[in-house]
Amino acid sequence: MCIRDSSSSLKNQAKDIIQKVDNELQKLKPDHKALLRWAFDFPQKLCDDTGKKAVVILDNFENILELNNFSQVRDVLSVVSLKHIDVRLIASSSFSNEIEPLVRKHFETVRIVPLDRKAVDELCSRKKVKTARGTADQILRFTAGHQFVTEHLVNSLKETGSVKRAFAALIANRESPVYTHLAAVFHESIGRARGQALLKTALNVLSSSGPLSLTELSRKIYRSAPVTKSLLERLIYVDLIVKKDGKFTFSDPALGLWLRLASSAPLGKATQHDIDVMEGQL
C-alpha cells in the first residue's frame, strides 16, 4: 500500500504526518532528521485522532542505531521522542550489554529470566512429555533455561525419549528451528564485533575446551594476555561470552555446543545414523 492510499482513511494529525513524509520523500535530499521525528510522533498523533491508546513494539532495537550513519542524524536517540501520553513503547534486543546503557534513561530495563528447574518441569507437564527424576536438570545442561531452545528440546523429547538424543537431533538437522536460531545468533553477534577471524578462533577453542581462564585461552590461541583480554571484552559486549568463577564460557551453552558440532551436521536431511554420530559427540 502506498503512502497516499493509506492516508485516505485517516484524520487530521496522522494524515498530516503522512502527507509531510510523502512530500519529503519526493525531494532529492530529504531531511532524515525530520522523517525520523515524524515516524516516532505518528503513533501519538494517531491516538489523538482516534481517542485510543497504543503499544508499539520495537523489536531488534539494536538496528535503530544504524540510523546514526546518516550525517543528519548521528545520534538517533537524541533526535526522536520516546515518551508520549497515549503510547507505550517496548524495545527488545538480544544485545543487552550494547543496548542497555544507551536506553536506560529512556526505558525501564527488564532482562528476561532463564527458565529454572520448576519452570522446565511445568513446561514438560504442559506439553504432556513423560519425564523421569533429573530430566529437568539434563535439559538445563543443554539450554541453560533459554526459553526458545528449551521449548523445542522438550518438543523433540516427545519423539526421542532421551534429552541427549533430542538435542542431537536438533543440532544434526540444519533446518531445525534450534539450528537456524543458533546459526543466526552466532553470525549476527560475530558480525557486530571487530576482528572476526581471531574472535572465531577464540570461540572455537572455548567450544571445544570448555570454560577457560584468560591465561589458558591466551596460550591456546597463541596470543598475549592483553590481546586475548581485548578479544574477550568484545565477545562479552555482544553477549556471546560471560565470565563465571574466573573463567570465560558461552553465555548460551547450546550455542557453544552448536559451534563445536555444526560442521558435523549433514547437508541434507539428518538420518538416524547422523543423529547417532551427533549424540556420541555430546
Tab-separated table of C-alpha atoms in Angstrom, residues 15-121:
chain	number	residue	atom	x	y	z
A	15	LYS	CA	-2.950	12.241	7.859
A	16	ASP	CA	-0.900	15.430	8.023
A	17	ILE	CA	2.239	13.485	9.045
A	18	ILE	CA	1.808	11.025	6.187
A	19	GLN	CA	1.470	13.932	3.767
A	20	LYS	CA	4.625	15.528	5.160
A	21	VAL	CA	6.552	12.262	4.808
A	22	ASP	CA	5.245	11.810	1.273
A	23	ASN	CA	6.324	15.328	0.302
A	24	GLU	CA	9.725	14.960	1.934
A	25	LEU	CA	10.481	11.696	0.139
A	26	GLN	CA	9.950	13.429	-3.203
A	27	LYS	CA	12.958	15.654	-2.536
A	28	LEU	CA	16.407	14.907	-3.903
A	29	LYS	CA	17.885	15.334	-0.420
A	30	PRO	CA	15.186	14.560	2.151
A	31	ASP	CA	15.540	15.741	5.740
A	32	HIS	CA	16.363	12.478	7.537
A	33	LYS	CA	16.031	14.047	10.960
A	34	ALA	CA	12.532	15.308	10.207
A	35	LEU	CA	11.476	11.935	8.776
A	36	LEU	CA	12.633	10.232	11.967
A	37	ARG	CA	10.748	12.643	14.205
A	38	TRP	CA	7.545	12.259	12.186
A	39	ALA	CA	7.844	8.468	12.275
A	40	PHE	CA	8.122	8.393	16.064
A	41	ASP	CA	5.440	11.073	16.525
A	42	PHE	CA	2.952	9.279	14.273
A	43	PRO	CA	1.570	6.775	16.864
A	44	GLN	CA	0.702	9.587	19.290
A	45	LYS	CA	-0.948	11.653	16.541
A	46	LEU	CA	-2.959	8.585	15.551
A	47	CYS	CA	-4.062	8.178	19.179
A	48	ASP	CA	-5.025	11.849	19.316
A	49	ASP	CA	-7.211	11.399	16.233
A	50	THR	CA	-8.869	8.154	17.365
A	51	GLY	CA	-9.070	8.717	21.109
A	52	LYS	CA	-7.361	5.371	21.696
A	53	LYS	CA	-4.132	4.239	23.339
A	54	ALA	CA	-1.414	2.164	21.684
A	55	VAL	CA	1.526	-0.100	22.401
A	56	VAL	CA	4.371	-0.042	19.869
A	57	ILE	CA	6.957	-2.844	19.961
A	58	LEU	CA	10.384	-2.007	18.569
A	59	ASP	CA	11.915	-5.442	18.025
A	60	ASN	CA	15.662	-5.852	17.342
A	61	PHE	CA	16.107	-2.364	18.739
A	62	GLU	CA	19.865	-2.510	18.104
A	63	ASN	CA	19.141	-1.975	14.407
A	64	ILE	CA	17.863	1.533	15.091
A	65	LEU	CA	21.443	2.549	15.871
A	66	GLU	CA	22.296	2.058	12.202
A	67	LEU	CA	20.405	5.292	11.576
A	68	ASN	CA	23.343	7.047	13.254
A	69	ASN	CA	25.200	6.511	9.981
A	70	PHE	CA	23.136	9.306	8.415
A	71	SER	CA	25.072	12.540	8.738
A	72	GLN	CA	21.927	14.497	9.661
A	73	VAL	CA	21.110	12.099	12.489
A	74	ARG	CA	24.338	10.936	14.191
A	75	ASP	CA	22.523	10.197	17.488
A	76	VAL	CA	19.058	8.813	16.800
A	77	LEU	CA	18.027	8.607	20.463
A	78	SER	CA	18.571	12.349	20.911
A	79	VAL	CA	16.574	13.147	17.760
A	80	VAL	CA	13.338	11.284	18.415
A	81	SER	CA	10.845	11.500	21.262
A	82	LEU	CA	10.380	8.209	23.083
A	83	LYS	CA	7.853	9.452	25.636
A	84	HIS	CA	4.217	10.002	24.717
A	85	ILE	CA	0.986	10.389	26.658
A	86	ASP	CA	-1.047	7.651	24.978
A	87	VAL	CA	1.692	5.461	23.508
A	88	ARG	CA	3.823	2.934	25.340
A	89	LEU	CA	6.995	1.820	23.604
A	90	ILE	CA	8.530	-1.600	24.207
A	91	ALA	CA	12.058	-2.043	22.857
A	92	SER	CA	13.524	-5.543	22.679
A	93	SER	CA	17.042	-6.658	21.860
A	94	SER	CA	19.270	-9.697	22.306
A	95	PHE	CA	22.316	-7.427	22.636
A	96	SER	CA	21.693	-6.318	26.200
A	97	ASN	CA	25.266	-5.281	27.017
A	98	GLU	CA	25.350	-2.999	23.988
A	99	ILE	CA	21.846	-1.557	24.191
A	100	GLU	CA	21.020	-1.292	27.897
A	101	PRO	CA	23.435	1.581	28.702
A	102	LEU	CA	22.060	3.558	25.751
A	103	VAL	CA	18.368	3.222	26.608
A	104	ARG	CA	18.491	3.272	30.398
A	105	LYS	CA	17.339	6.892	30.617
A	106	HIS	CA	14.528	6.295	28.114
A	107	PHE	CA	13.181	2.893	29.186
A	108	GLU	CA	12.739	0.788	32.262
A	109	THR	CA	15.005	-2.174	31.509
A	110	VAL	CA	13.926	-5.738	32.228
A	111	ARG	CA	16.044	-8.806	31.478
A	112	ILE	CA	14.214	-11.996	30.546
A	113	VAL	CA	14.993	-14.538	33.238
A	114	PRO	CA	16.010	-18.040	32.069
A	115	LEU	CA	13.717	-20.933	32.918
A	116	ASP	CA	14.564	-22.699	36.158
A	117	ARG	CA	14.033	-26.348	37.104
A	118	LYS	CA	10.463	-25.754	38.243
A	119	ALA	CA	9.562	-23.903	35.043
A	120	VAL	CA	11.071	-26.695	32.908
A	121	ASP	CA	9.064	-29.311	34.831
